[in-house]
PDB file of C-alpha atoms in Angstrom:
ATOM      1  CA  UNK A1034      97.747 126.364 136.967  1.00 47.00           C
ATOM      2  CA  UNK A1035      99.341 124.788 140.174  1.00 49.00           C
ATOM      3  CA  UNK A1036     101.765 121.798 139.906  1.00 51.00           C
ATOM      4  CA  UNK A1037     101.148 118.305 142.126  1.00 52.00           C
ATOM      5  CA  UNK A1038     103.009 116.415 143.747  1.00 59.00           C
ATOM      6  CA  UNK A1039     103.744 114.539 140.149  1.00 61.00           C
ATOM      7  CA  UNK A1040     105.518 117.595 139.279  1.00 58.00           C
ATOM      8  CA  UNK A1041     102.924 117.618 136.457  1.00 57.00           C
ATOM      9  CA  UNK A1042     100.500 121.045 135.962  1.00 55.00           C
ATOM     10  CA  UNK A1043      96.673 121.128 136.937  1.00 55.00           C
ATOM     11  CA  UNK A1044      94.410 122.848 134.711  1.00 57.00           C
ATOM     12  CA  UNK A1045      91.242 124.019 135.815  1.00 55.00           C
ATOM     13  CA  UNK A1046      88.634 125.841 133.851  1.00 45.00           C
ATOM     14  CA  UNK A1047      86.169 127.793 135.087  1.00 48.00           C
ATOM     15  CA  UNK A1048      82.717 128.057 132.614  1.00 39.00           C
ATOM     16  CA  UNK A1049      80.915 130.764 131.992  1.00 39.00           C
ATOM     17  CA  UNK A1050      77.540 131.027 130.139  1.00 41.00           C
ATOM     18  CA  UNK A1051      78.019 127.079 129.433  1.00 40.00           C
ATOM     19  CA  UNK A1052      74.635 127.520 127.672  1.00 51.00           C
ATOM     20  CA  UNK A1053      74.670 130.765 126.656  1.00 53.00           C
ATOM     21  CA  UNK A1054      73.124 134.111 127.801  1.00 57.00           C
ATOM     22  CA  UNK A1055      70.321 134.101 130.440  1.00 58.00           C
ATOM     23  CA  UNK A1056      66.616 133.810 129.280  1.00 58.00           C
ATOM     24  CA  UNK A1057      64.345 136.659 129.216  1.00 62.00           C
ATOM     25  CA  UNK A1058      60.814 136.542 128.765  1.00 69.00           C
ATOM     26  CA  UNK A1059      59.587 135.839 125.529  1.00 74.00           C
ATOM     27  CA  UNK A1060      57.356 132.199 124.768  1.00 83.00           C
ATOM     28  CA  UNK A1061      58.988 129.343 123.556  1.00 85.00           C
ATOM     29  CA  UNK A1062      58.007 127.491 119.814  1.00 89.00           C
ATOM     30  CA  UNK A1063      58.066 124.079 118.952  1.00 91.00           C
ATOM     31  CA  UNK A1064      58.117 123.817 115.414  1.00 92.00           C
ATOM     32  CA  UNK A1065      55.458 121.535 113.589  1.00 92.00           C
ATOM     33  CA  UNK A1066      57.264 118.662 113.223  1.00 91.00           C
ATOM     34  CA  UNK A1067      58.082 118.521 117.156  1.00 88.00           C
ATOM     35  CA  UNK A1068      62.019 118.315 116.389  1.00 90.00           C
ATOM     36  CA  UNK A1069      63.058 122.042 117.369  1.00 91.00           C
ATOM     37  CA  UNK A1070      62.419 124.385 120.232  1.00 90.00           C
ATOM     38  CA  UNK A1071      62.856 128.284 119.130  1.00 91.00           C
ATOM     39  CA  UNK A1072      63.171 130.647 121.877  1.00 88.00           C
ATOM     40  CA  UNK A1073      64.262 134.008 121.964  1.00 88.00           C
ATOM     41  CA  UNK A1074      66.987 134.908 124.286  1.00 86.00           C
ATOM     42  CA  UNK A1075      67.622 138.257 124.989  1.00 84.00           C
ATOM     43  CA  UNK A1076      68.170 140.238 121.517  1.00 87.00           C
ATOM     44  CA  UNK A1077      68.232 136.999 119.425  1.00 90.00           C
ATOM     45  CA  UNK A1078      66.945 134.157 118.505  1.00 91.00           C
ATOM     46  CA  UNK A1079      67.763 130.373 119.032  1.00 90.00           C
ATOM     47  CA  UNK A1080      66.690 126.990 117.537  1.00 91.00           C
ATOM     48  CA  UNK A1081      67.561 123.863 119.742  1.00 89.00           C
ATOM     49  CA  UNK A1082      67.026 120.687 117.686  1.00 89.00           C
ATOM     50  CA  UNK A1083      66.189 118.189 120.269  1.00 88.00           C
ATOM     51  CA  UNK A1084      66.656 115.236 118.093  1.00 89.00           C
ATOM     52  CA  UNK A1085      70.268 116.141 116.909  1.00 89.00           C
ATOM     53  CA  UNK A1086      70.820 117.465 119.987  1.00 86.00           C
ATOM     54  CA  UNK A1087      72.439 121.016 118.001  1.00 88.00           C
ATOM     55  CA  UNK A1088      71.942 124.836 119.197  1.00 89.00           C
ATOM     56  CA  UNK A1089      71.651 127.598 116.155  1.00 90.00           C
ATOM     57  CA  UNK A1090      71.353 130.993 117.299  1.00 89.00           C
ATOM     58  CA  UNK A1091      70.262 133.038 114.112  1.00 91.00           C
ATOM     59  CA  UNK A1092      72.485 135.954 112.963  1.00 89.00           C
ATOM     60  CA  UNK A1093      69.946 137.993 112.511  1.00 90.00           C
ATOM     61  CA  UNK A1094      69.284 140.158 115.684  1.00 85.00           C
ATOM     62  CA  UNK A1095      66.950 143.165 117.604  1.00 89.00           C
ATOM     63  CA  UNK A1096      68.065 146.230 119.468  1.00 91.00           C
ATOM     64  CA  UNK A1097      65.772 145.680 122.154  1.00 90.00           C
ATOM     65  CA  UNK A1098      64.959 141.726 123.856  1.00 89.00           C
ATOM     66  CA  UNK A1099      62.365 139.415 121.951  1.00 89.00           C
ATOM     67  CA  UNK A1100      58.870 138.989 123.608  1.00 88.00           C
ATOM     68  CA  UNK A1101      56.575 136.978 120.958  1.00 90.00           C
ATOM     69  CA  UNK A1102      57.616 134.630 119.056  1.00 92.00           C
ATOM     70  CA  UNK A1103      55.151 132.361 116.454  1.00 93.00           C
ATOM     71  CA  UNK A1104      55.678 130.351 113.416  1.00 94.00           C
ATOM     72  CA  UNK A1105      53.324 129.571 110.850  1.00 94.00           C
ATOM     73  CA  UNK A1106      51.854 126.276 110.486  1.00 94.00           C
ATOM     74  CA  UNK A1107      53.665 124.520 107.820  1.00 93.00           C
ATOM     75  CA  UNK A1108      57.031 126.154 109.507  1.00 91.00           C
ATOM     76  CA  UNK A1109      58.432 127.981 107.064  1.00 94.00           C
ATOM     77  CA  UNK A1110      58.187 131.410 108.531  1.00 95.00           C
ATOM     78  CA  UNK A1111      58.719 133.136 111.845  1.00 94.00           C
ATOM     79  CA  UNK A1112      57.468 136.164 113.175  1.00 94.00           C
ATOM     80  CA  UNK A1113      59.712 137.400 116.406  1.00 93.00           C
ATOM     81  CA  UNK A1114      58.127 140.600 118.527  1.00 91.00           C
ATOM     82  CA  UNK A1115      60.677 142.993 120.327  1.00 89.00           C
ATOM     83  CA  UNK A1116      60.148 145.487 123.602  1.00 87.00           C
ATOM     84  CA  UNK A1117      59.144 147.894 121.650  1.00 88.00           C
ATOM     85  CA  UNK A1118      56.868 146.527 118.903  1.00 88.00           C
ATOM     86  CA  UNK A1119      58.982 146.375 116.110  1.00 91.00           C
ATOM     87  CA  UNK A1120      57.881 142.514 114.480  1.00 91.00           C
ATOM     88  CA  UNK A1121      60.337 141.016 111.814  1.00 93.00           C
ATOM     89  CA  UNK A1122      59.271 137.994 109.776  1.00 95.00           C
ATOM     90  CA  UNK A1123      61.956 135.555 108.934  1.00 95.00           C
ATOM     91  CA  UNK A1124      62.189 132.773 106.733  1.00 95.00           C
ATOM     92  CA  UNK A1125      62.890 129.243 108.676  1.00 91.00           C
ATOM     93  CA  UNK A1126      64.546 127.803 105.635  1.00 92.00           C
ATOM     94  CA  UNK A1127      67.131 130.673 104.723  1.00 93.00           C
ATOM     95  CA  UNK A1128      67.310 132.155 108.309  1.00 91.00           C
ATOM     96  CA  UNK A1129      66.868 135.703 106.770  1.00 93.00           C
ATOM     97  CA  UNK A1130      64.585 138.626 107.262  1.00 94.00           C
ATOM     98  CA  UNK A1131      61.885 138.725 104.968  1.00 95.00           C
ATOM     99  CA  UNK A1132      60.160 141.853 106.109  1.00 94.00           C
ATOM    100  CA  UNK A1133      59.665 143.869 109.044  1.00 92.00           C
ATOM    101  CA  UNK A1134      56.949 146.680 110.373  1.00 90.00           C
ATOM    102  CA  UNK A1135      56.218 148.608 113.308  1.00 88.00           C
ATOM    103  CA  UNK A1136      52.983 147.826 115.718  1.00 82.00           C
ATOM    104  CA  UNK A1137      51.500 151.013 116.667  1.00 75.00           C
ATOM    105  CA  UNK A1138      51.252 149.269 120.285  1.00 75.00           C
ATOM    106  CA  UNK A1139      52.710 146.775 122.354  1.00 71.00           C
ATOM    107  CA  UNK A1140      52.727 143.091 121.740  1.00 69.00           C
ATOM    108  CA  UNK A1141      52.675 140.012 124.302  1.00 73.00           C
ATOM    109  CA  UNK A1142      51.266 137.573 122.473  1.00 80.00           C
ATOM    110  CA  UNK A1143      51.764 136.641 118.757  1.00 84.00           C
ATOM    111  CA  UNK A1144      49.589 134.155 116.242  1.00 85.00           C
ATOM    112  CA  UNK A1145      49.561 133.255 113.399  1.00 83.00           C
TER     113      UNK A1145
END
């Protein structure tokens, strides 16, 4: 804080991560209905809704970054690739892990 010549106090703020943590890798999803981006960022997962202009990062998360990410056609689940192959499929409408299994090698690209 500094004062002016008011007498009054300045306040300036400094932001950090205004949008959150740095993208790595990892393909971007629109879902079907064109409304929502998901992307992975780093060790979890986040939905932009572009036409409510909101951010939901999912509370689920991975102990290694995302690298594929695909949803299923009608959009009700998700199926999010880590580093290291583990794949977890997660239910759109709950937000919740549904199941998850190991690929025997690694993944780049997901589809459904």
């Amino acid at each position: 804080m500094e004062t002016n010549d008011n007498g009054s106090f300045d306040i300036y703020f400094v932001f950090s991560n205004l949008l959150g943590t740095v993208y790595r890798k990892g393909n971007l999803q629109f879902t079907p209905d064109g409304n929502s981006v998901i992307s992975p960022v780093g060790n979890r997962i986040t939905i932009y809704d572009l036409k409510n202009n909101k951010v939901k990062s999912l509370s689920l998360e991975s102990r290694y970054n995302y690298r594929a990410l695909d949803i299923s056609p009608n959009g009700a689940i998700l199926i999010a690739v880590n580093d290291i192959g583990e794949a977890q499929m997660i239910s759109t409408v709950s937000y919740t892990k549904v199941h998850q299994f190991l690929y025997r090698i690694n993944s780049y690209t997901i589809v459904f």
